[in-house]
Short mmCIF file of N, CA and C in Angstrom, two decimals:
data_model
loop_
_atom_site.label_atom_id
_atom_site.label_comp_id
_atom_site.label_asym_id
_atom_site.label_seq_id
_atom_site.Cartn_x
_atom_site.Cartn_y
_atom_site.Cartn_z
N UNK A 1140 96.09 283.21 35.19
CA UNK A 1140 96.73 282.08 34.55
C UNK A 1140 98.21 282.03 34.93
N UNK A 1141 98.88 283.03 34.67
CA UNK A 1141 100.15 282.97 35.32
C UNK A 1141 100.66 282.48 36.74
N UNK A 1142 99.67 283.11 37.78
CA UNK A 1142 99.81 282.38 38.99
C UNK A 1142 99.68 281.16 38.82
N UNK A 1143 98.69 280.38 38.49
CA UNK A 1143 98.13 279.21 38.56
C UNK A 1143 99.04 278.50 38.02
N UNK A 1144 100.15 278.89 36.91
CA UNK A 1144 100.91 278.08 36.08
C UNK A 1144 102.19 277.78 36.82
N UNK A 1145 102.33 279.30 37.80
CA UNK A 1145 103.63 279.32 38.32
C UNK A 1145 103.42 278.22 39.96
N UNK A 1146 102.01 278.61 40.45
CA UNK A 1146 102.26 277.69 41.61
C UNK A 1146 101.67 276.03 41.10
N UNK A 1147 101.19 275.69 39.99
CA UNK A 1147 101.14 274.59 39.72
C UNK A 1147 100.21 273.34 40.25
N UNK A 1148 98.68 273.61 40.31
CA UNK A 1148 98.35 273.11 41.49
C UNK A 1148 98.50 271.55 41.29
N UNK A 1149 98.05 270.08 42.16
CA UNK A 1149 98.09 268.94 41.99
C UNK A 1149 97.34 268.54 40.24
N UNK A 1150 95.81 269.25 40.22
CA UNK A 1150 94.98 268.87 39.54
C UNK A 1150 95.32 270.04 38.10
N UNK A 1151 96.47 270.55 38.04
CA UNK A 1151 96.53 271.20 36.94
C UNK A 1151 95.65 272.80 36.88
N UNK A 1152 95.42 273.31 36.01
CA UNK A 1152 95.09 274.53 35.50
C UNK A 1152 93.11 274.26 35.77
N UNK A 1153 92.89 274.68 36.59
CA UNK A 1153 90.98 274.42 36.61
C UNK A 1153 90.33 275.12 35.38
N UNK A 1154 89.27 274.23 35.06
CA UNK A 1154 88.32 274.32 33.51
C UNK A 1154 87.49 275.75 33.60
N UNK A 1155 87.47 276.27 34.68
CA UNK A 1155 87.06 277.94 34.71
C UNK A 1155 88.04 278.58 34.12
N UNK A 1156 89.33 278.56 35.08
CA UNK A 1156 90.50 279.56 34.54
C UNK A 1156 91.03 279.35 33.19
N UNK A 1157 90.68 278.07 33.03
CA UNK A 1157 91.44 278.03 31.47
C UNK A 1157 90.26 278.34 29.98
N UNK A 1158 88.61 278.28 30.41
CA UNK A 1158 87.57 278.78 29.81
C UNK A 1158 87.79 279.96 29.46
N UNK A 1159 87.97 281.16 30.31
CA UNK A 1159 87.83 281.97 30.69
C UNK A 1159 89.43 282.82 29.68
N UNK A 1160 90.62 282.60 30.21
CA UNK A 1160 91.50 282.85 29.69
C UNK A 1160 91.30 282.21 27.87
N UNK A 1161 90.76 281.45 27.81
CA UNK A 1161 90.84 281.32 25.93
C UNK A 1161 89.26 282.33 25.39
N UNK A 1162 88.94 283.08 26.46
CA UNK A 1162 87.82 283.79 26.11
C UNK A 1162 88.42 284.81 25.81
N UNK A 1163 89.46 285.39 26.35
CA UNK A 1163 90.22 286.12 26.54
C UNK A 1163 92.00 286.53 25.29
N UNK A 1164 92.45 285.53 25.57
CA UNK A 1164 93.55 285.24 24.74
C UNK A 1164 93.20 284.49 23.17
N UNK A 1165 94.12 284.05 22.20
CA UNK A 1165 93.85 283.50 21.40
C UNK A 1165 95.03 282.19 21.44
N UNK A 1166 94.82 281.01 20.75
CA UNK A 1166 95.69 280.06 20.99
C UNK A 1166 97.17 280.43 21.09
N UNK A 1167 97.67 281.19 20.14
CA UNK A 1167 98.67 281.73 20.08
C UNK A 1167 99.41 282.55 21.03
N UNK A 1168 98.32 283.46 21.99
CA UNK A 1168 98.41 284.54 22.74
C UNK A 1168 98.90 283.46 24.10
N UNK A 1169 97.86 282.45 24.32
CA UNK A 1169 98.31 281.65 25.24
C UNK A 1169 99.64 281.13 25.50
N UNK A 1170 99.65 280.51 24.20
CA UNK A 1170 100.72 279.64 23.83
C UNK A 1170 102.43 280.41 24.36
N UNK A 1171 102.41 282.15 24.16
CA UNK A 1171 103.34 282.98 24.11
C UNK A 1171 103.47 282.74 25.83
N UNK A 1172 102.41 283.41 26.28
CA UNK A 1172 101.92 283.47 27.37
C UNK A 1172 102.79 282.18 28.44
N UNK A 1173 102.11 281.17 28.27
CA UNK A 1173 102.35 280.06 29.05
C UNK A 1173 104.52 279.85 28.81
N UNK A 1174 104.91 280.02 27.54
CA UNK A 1174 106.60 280.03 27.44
C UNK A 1174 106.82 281.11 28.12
N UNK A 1175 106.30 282.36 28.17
CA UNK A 1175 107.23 283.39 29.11
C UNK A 1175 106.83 282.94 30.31
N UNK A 1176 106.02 282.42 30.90
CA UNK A 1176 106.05 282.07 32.55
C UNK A 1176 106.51 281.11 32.71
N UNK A 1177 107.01 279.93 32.10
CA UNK A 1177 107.96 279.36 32.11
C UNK A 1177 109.33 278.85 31.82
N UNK A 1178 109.44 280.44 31.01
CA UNK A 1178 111.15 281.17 31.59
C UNK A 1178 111.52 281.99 32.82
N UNK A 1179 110.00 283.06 33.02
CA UNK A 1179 110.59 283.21 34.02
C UNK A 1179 110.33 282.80 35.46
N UNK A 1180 109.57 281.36 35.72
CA UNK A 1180 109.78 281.04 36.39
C UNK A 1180 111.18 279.76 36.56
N UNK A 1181 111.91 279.44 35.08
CA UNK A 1181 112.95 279.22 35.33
C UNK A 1181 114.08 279.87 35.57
N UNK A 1182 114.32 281.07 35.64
CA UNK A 1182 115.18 281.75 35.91
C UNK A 1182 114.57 282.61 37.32
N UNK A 1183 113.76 282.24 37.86
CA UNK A 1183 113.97 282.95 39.22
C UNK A 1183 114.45 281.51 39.92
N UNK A 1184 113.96 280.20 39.88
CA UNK A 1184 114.55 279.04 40.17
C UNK A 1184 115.99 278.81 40.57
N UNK A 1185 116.63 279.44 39.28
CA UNK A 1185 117.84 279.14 38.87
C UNK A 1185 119.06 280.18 40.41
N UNK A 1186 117.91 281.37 40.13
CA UNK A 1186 118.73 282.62 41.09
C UNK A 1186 118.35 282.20 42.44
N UNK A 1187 117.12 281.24 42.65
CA UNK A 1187 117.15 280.62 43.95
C UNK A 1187 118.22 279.52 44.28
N UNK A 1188 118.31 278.92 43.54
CA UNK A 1188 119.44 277.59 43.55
C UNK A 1188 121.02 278.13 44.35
N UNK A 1189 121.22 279.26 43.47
CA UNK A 1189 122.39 279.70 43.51
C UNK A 1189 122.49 280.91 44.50
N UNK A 1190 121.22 280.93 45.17
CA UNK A 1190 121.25 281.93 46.25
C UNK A 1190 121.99 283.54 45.65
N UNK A 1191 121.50 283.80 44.33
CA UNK A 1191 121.61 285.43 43.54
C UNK A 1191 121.12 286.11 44.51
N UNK A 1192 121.87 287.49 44.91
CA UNK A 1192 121.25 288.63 45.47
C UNK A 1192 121.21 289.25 44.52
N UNK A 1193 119.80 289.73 44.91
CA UNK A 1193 119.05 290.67 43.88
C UNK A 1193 119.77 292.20 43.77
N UNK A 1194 120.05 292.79 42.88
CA UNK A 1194 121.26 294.26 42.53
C UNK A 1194 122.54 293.86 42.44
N UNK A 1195 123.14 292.51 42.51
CA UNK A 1195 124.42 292.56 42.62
C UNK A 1195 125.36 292.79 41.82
N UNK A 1196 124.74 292.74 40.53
CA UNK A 1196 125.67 292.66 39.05
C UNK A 1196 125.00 294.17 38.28
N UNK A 1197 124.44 294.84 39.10
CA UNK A 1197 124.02 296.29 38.56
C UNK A 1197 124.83 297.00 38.31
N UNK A 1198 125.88 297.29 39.06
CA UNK A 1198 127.14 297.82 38.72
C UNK A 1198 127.70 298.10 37.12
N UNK A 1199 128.21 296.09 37.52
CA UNK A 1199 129.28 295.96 36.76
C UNK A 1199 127.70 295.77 34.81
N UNK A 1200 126.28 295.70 35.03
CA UNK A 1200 125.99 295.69 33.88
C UNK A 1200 125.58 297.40 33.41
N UNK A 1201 125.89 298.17 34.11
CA UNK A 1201 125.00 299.32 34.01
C UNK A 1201 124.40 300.19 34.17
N UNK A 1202 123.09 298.67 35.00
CA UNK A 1202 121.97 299.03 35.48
C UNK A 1202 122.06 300.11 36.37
N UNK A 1203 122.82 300.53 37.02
CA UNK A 1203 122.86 301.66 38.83
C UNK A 1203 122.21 303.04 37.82
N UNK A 1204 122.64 303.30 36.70
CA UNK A 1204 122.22 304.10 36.16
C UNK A 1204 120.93 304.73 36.19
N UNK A 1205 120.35 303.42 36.23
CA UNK A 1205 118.84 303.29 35.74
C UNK A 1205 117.85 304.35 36.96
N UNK A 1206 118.54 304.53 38.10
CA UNK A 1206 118.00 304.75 38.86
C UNK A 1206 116.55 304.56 39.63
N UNK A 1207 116.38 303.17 39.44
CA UNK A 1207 115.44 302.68 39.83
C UNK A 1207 115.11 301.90 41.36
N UNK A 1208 116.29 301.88 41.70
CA UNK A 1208 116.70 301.83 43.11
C UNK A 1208 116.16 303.01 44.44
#
């Protein structure tokens, strides 16, 4: 579901994947579901727009710490 939401096809979300996922999830669960993939597919948008390199503000937030690099 997430893919499907994030690449968006012409004809919408197909009546399998979305059967299937409420077999799965509950209205609510969806409902959560479908707002976090469309934050974060607005905020990777946003870091595309503005051409963000990815680690750049690790520094100055912290993150280098994390050592996940």
């Amino acid at each position: 579901m997430t893919e499907i939401l994030t690449q968006l096809p012409a004809h919408g979300v197909p009546d399998d994947v979305y059967e299937h996922v409420r077999t799965q999830l509950s209205e609510k669960e969806l409902s959560d579901l479908t707002f976090l993939v469309m934050s974060i597919n607005a905020w990777n948008r946003v870091n595309v727009g503005f051409q963000a390199v990815p680690g750049t503000y690790d520094k100055e937030l912290g993150l280098d710490k994390s050592r996940l690099c």
